[in-house]
Amino acid sequence: MTEYAFFPGCIGKNVYPGIEKATRLVFGTLDVDLKDYPYSCCPPPGVVACYDKESWYTIGARNLALSEAEDLDIMTICAGCYGTLHNVWHELTHNRKLLEKVNENLDTIGMHYSGKSRPIHFVDILDGMRKEISEKKEIDLGFDVAVHYGCHYLKPSSVTGENPESPSVLDDIVGLVGCRSIEFKDRLTCCGAGGGVMSGEPDLSLRMIETKLKNIQERNVDAIINICSFCHMQFDQSQKKLKRFEIPILHLNQLLGLAFGHKQKHLGLHMNLVSNRDLVKKVKMARRVSA
Amino acid sequence: MRVGVYVCHCGINIAKTVDVERVVKEISKMPNVVICRDYHYMCSDPGQELIKKDINRYGLNSIVIAACSPRMHFKTFQEALKSAKLNPYMLEMANIREQCSWVHDDVEEATKKAIALVKSAVAKAAQLEPLVENDSPVVPAALVIGGGIAGIQSALDIANAGFKVYLVEREPSIGGHMAQFDKTFPTLDCAACILTPKMVDVSRHRKIELLAYSEVDDVTGFIGNFHVKVRRKPRYVDEERCVACGDCATECRLFNRIDSEFDEGLGKRAAIYVPFPQAVPLKYTIDPERCLFLTRGKCGDSPKCVDVCDANAIEFDQEGRTVEFDVGTIVVATGYDSFDATKKPELMYDKLPNVINGLQYERFFAPNGPTGGELVMPDGTVPKKVVFVSCVGSRDKKVGNPYCSRICCMYSTKQAHLTKERVPDADVTVFYCDVRAFGKGYEEFYERVQEEGVKYRRGLVSEIYRDDDGKVHVRAEDTLLGEPIDLEADLVVLATGIVPKATTRSLAQKLHISHSPDGFLLEAHPKLRPVDTVTDGIFLAGCAQGPKDIPDTVAQAGAAAAHAIDILAKGKITIEPYNAVVNPDLCGGCRICEMLCPFDAHHYNEAKGVMEINDTLCKGCGVCGAGCPAGAITLNLFRNKQIICQIGAILDE
């Protein structure tokens, strides 16, 4: 059985616990064992790294060190957490002096990080399990969806190794459970949450997501699919603030959970501010067709 | 041994950090040292004079110069020794500048190091032996690889000096990329009008043997005596009989159905074709990948080209053949490829039909292009809004090309002008990150084009997309205004840069020449030997060495030709005795050295069962000497005894 250390992140655990739950259900279905550790906040680059980079590296390294002790790679469900941990990992494995400094700090709490345990975004794990996803699928969902790639999952490409200009992995994965990824204008732009924009420039942040939602609304999709708890929060909460949108929003693991036949309550679909009622109806219909 | 030692101040370059007088004092105490002096500039005439006088006065027979790197002045001092009738190889240099004074601050430590370096040189100087230079004859012919403007220019220059030239071109015609251009910047000369006369000169020159549609398979040998094998690809058309009437092409069943490489896929050709009307040689070629008869063995009842050819020139059973010849020198002028814009997916090059690259746009203007020089899109419309995108594939670390391609700014400017000329009311915008108008008349031309109404906006394009109405938009940030722009365009031209030709790497291996990290062929010295390679007798011309425009290419081609002529005119080359020598009594013929040698200088004498080393090919790198299990190989200038004495002197310190 494949094992990963599971890094739920602050939002996936506290604001949208449905995302955490959906992740556990989906990976359980896929026979992947997720281990828990006493993780702290990742911590986010916008807020912490801007003020004190060394602390940022150190706290990030502490999280990585927890799973390294048991020789496990660390799975994230939020592009922000991934961005932090992956950047910390990349920097520490390329900068020996920094690694020594960070380990000096970790030593004060009796810990050590060597760079062996590396962070993996859950989409990259799913990417390698396409066959299993198709096998475990119970319902062909048949949704038209707008997919949203989180910026930190793709960029900087020199660190992530992804192609940030024409990614396709998310479009492929939603296709495995019978969904159609609908092209929309500027689909690769930022949701407006990350990089400290949401807290530092709330009006700008709202304008960014408004443009994005408008472009999506023009395409008349059934749902927006994201791979990041922070983007999820932005898409969900902003729709309430802007009052003019009502587009269901699902984390990819919630979508897969539905396709694998898990109950919508267990996946936390009711915990969104934007109603998922129509979507749930569609799932029921799709279930009947699939049966 | 009577050794004279000369310590140079190099002005203050050495004397500032090294206590020269103390060095002299210490060295004077060494055995074998007859005289030790210091001087401000040893390389100056008085400095050399000093050495010559001492050689005669003190009967010196070995000289040590403690100064700069031997790469700088070894030859200078060798000449001084020669004029004092001393063997020029009785010379040793201690590098106390680059390897000492320039890299240290502490005078005490630097002086100690300088003393150690000079002592070590003296120890070796006492063990030197006179060496003799040999001459080797030069085959009075040259090979020029590549028939673009660089190769054409080099070939003509060498041939005009009276030497035989073999000009090898991979494509069916010479002319290269320049033949594809409409006008040249900044003078707006018609490219074909200035190129085709040179192409005709090549074909008529009695000293030039043109081997078109051919590839260099193998090169062995060394400066003065290269042996070349060239593969002549079958044209399936008898060159002697073909009169280029063109009936075969118009009758071909695939007429106008195959993308023309010369028109960058915008125009069509037949399976039997000449790339363009002014081709040299003007002989038809059958495309073996596309011809129905060659790929399927059947073309209707009978191939139409055969039916219509009155000259009976079609020969489907033609086979490739290899020609072999000897040359004294080689010019490599293999040119470049245009950057593949699909590596920038955000620019939608392969997704949207009205996003094209600069070379394709050039074909729109060319009178022999697919539109006959008219600016008309395939759908019959005339583009009114034209946007240029600079630096596509240049100055872009993301695609692995950190360098500037040097031509794109100016060719976009030229094409912007030509656009305005064809469609005066066109709205033309150029997105740039810096306009590099560096050549003669370039800045003036750039200014003129701006006055013609072409808009230059500073900012790199982030994205090109098609809206719901099918209109193409270019999105960028104007970094001078600090605001985002979204421009609608009828036509987007990507100013694609220059990348090393895909085949350059394998050719470099065949020729034992190297390339720099960017993939372009490497010159021997970036400033002072820009057309030489590290392999003697092989020279570089044109974009194979790095991106350049036509004037620079022609200048470099001329320089390469001059260097080639230099060798050919001398008729012989002097071989410096730096080579390794095999002691046949010790050699067991294991042939390990043969595998180690990077210059193919070793060959096995089967009759004697021992290795032999070709003095001309051997560069004296020493790999074979280090690898020889029998200790049978020594280097003339680095004998074991000499090196051991050198090490001993340093360890004594």
PDB file of C-alpha atoms in Angstrom, chain A residues 157 163-166 185-186 189 218-219, chain B residues 344-346 398 462-463 465 468 475 486:
ATOM      1  CA  SER A 157       8.192  26.556 -13.503  1.00  0.00           C
ATOM      2  CA  ASN A 163       4.323  23.836 -18.003  1.00  0.00           C
ATOM      3  CA  PRO A 164       2.547  26.946 -16.680  1.00  0.00           C
ATOM      4  CA  GLU A 165       1.356  28.137 -20.094  1.00  0.00           C
ATOM      5  CA  SER A 166      -0.558  25.101 -21.287  1.00  0.00           C
ATOM      6  CA  LYS A 185     -11.195  33.335 -21.168  1.00  0.00           C
ATOM      7  CA  ASP A 186      -8.030  33.784 -19.115  1.00  0.00           C
ATOM      8  CA  THR A 189      -4.998  33.868 -14.255  1.00  0.00           C
ATOM      9  CA  GLU A 218     -20.326  33.214 -19.772  1.00  0.00           C
ATOM     10  CA  ARG A 219     -19.607  29.538 -20.343  1.00  0.00           C
TER      11      ARG A 219
ATOM     12  CA  LYS B 344       6.177  29.166 -26.360  1.00  0.00           C
ATOM     13  CA  PRO B 345       2.639  27.709 -26.107  1.00  0.00           C
ATOM     14  CA  GLU B 346       1.175  31.009 -24.865  1.00  0.00           C
ATOM     15  CA  LYS B 398      12.875  29.587 -19.973  1.00  0.00           C
ATOM     16  CA  SER B 462       2.267  37.481 -22.235  1.00  0.00           C
ATOM     17  CA  GLU B 463      -0.467  35.845 -24.206  1.00  0.00           C
ATOM     18  CA  TYR B 465      -5.757  34.342 -27.686  1.00  0.00           C
ATOM     19  CA  ASP B 468     -15.584  34.467 -29.252  1.00  0.00           C
ATOM     20  CA  ARG B 475      -2.036  40.863 -24.546  1.00  0.00           C
ATOM     21  CA  ASP B 486      -5.153  44.099 -25.131  1.00  0.00           C
TER      22      ASP B 486
END
